[in-house]
């Protein structure tokens, strides 16, 4: 069963936490929250929402809760892309690829990754 979707700010917090885990709410509020103008209570609410959605877990250590990622930002990003493609693009990635070709702001590394993914897709289709 897929996890509930998360917003941009929650995804940013998940990325931050993945790089700084385990962390207390106070640590995250100071480093992540203050830079974004978020109060400690807002950071706590976001972290608890992410925990409720299954993206973050917490353990009590030294009289305080320490939070860490349960799945990592990669899974959250994949689910966000899946929901975007299904809901916004009606299941077709063609509009997104057309948009990318119009923007033409794809780095050489990204283009190489895209080519590798296309090759992987073609290989999978030949296997079927």
Short mmCIF file of C-alpha atoms in Angstrom, two decimals:
data_model
loop_
_atom_site.label_atom_id
_atom_site.label_comp_id
_atom_site.label_asym_id
_atom_site.label_seq_id
_atom_site.Cartn_x
_atom_site.Cartn_y
_atom_site.Cartn_z
CA UNK A 1 0.00 0.00 0.00
CA UNK A 2 1.54 3.35 -0.98
CA UNK A 3 2.30 5.87 1.71
CA UNK A 4 0.37 9.15 1.83
CA UNK A 5 1.80 11.93 -0.31
CA UNK A 6 3.93 14.66 1.18
CA UNK A 7 4.32 18.32 0.33
CA UNK A 8 7.39 20.19 -0.88
CA UNK A 9 8.32 21.44 2.60
CA UNK A 10 7.94 17.95 4.07
CA UNK A 11 10.12 16.51 1.30
CA UNK A 12 12.77 19.17 2.00
CA UNK A 13 12.66 18.27 5.70
CA UNK A 14 12.99 14.59 4.83
CA UNK A 15 16.08 15.35 2.72
CA UNK A 16 17.53 17.40 5.57
CA UNK A 17 16.84 14.69 8.12
CA UNK A 18 18.41 12.02 5.89
CA UNK A 19 21.65 14.03 5.97
CA UNK A 20 21.54 14.83 9.71
CA UNK A 21 19.93 11.83 11.38
CA UNK A 22 19.26 11.09 14.12
CA UNK A 23 18.23 14.59 15.16
CA UNK A 24 16.05 16.16 17.81
CA UNK A 25 13.24 18.57 17.02
CA UNK A 26 15.35 21.38 18.51
CA UNK A 27 18.30 20.59 16.23
CA UNK A 28 16.09 20.44 13.15
CA UNK A 29 14.26 23.62 14.16
CA UNK A 30 17.55 25.48 14.58
CA UNK A 31 19.21 24.30 11.37
CA UNK A 32 16.34 23.61 9.00
CA UNK A 33 13.50 25.64 10.45
CA UNK A 34 15.16 28.97 11.18
CA UNK A 35 16.59 29.19 7.65
CA UNK A 36 13.02 28.89 6.34
CA UNK A 37 11.33 31.07 8.93
CA UNK A 38 9.60 28.11 10.59
CA UNK A 39 8.83 28.07 14.30
CA UNK A 40 9.90 25.11 16.41
CA UNK A 41 6.25 24.10 16.81
CA UNK A 42 5.84 24.04 13.01
CA UNK A 43 8.90 21.83 12.62
CA UNK A 44 7.57 19.50 15.33
CA UNK A 45 4.20 19.31 13.56
CA UNK A 46 5.89 18.51 10.23
CA UNK A 47 8.09 15.83 11.80
CA UNK A 48 5.12 14.22 13.53
CA UNK A 49 3.10 14.29 10.30
CA UNK A 50 5.97 12.59 8.50
CA UNK A 51 6.11 10.05 11.31
CA UNK A 52 2.38 9.46 11.03
CA UNK A 53 2.75 8.92 7.28
CA UNK A 54 5.53 6.39 7.85
CA UNK A 55 8.45 8.39 6.46
CA UNK A 56 10.10 9.15 9.82
CA UNK A 57 10.58 7.22 13.03
CA UNK A 58 11.63 8.37 16.48
CA UNK A 59 13.42 6.87 19.44
CA UNK A 60 13.82 8.22 22.90
CA UNK A 61 17.45 8.75 23.88
CA UNK A 62 18.77 10.82 26.73
CA UNK A 63 15.34 12.13 27.70
CA UNK A 64 14.44 13.38 24.22
CA UNK A 65 13.18 12.00 20.97
CA UNK A 66 15.66 11.54 18.14
CA UNK A 67 14.16 11.35 14.65
CA UNK A 68 15.49 9.47 11.66
CA UNK A 69 14.16 8.56 8.24
CA UNK A 70 12.19 5.35 7.94
CA UNK A 71 12.30 5.13 4.16
CA UNK A 72 14.49 7.94 2.88
CA UNK A 73 13.74 10.78 0.52
CA UNK A 74 14.21 8.59 -2.57
CA UNK A 75 11.04 6.62 -1.91
CA UNK A 76 9.11 9.80 -1.12
CA UNK A 77 10.29 11.33 -4.39
CA UNK A 78 9.32 8.23 -6.37
CA UNK A 79 5.86 8.26 -4.85
CA UNK A 80 5.47 11.99 -5.54
CA UNK A 81 6.44 11.45 -9.18
CA UNK A 82 4.09 8.49 -9.44
CA UNK A 83 1.18 10.53 -8.09
CA UNK A 84 2.04 13.45 -10.39
CA UNK A 85 2.13 11.22 -13.47
CA UNK A 86 -1.07 9.39 -12.54
CA UNK A 87 -3.14 12.37 -11.40
CA UNK A 88 -1.81 15.30 -13.39
CA UNK A 89 -0.58 13.65 -16.58
CA UNK A 90 -3.26 10.92 -16.71
CA UNK A 91 -0.60 8.21 -16.58
CA UNK A 92 1.46 9.42 -19.55
CA UNK A 93 5.03 10.67 -19.23
CA UNK A 94 5.02 12.07 -22.78
CA UNK A 95 3.89 15.57 -21.72
CA UNK A 96 6.73 15.71 -19.22
CA UNK A 97 9.32 14.59 -21.77
CA UNK A 98 7.96 17.18 -24.23
CA UNK A 99 8.29 19.85 -21.54
CA UNK A 100 11.89 18.80 -20.86
CA UNK A 101 12.77 19.01 -24.56
CA UNK A 102 11.28 22.52 -24.79
CA UNK A 103 13.17 23.73 -21.73
CA UNK A 104 16.45 22.23 -22.97
CA UNK A 105 17.98 22.72 -19.52
CA UNK A 106 19.16 19.17 -19.04
CA UNK A 107 22.78 18.74 -17.99
CA UNK A 108 25.07 16.24 -19.69
CA UNK A 109 24.87 14.00 -16.61
CA UNK A 110 21.07 14.13 -16.57
CA UNK A 111 20.94 13.38 -20.28
CA UNK A 112 23.21 10.37 -19.77
CA UNK A 113 20.95 9.17 -16.94
CA UNK A 114 17.88 9.58 -19.14
CA UNK A 115 19.53 7.66 -21.98
CA UNK A 116 20.44 4.86 -19.57
CA UNK A 117 16.85 4.72 -18.34
CA UNK A 118 15.52 4.54 -21.90
CA UNK A 119 17.96 1.71 -22.65
CA UNK A 120 16.80 -0.07 -19.49
CA UNK A 121 13.15 0.32 -20.54
CA UNK A 122 13.92 -1.05 -24.00
CA UNK A 123 15.72 -4.05 -22.48
CA UNK A 124 12.76 -4.81 -20.23
CA UNK A 125 10.34 -4.64 -23.15
CA UNK A 126 12.48 -7.10 -25.15
CA UNK A 127 12.45 -9.53 -22.20
CA UNK A 128 8.65 -9.72 -22.20
#
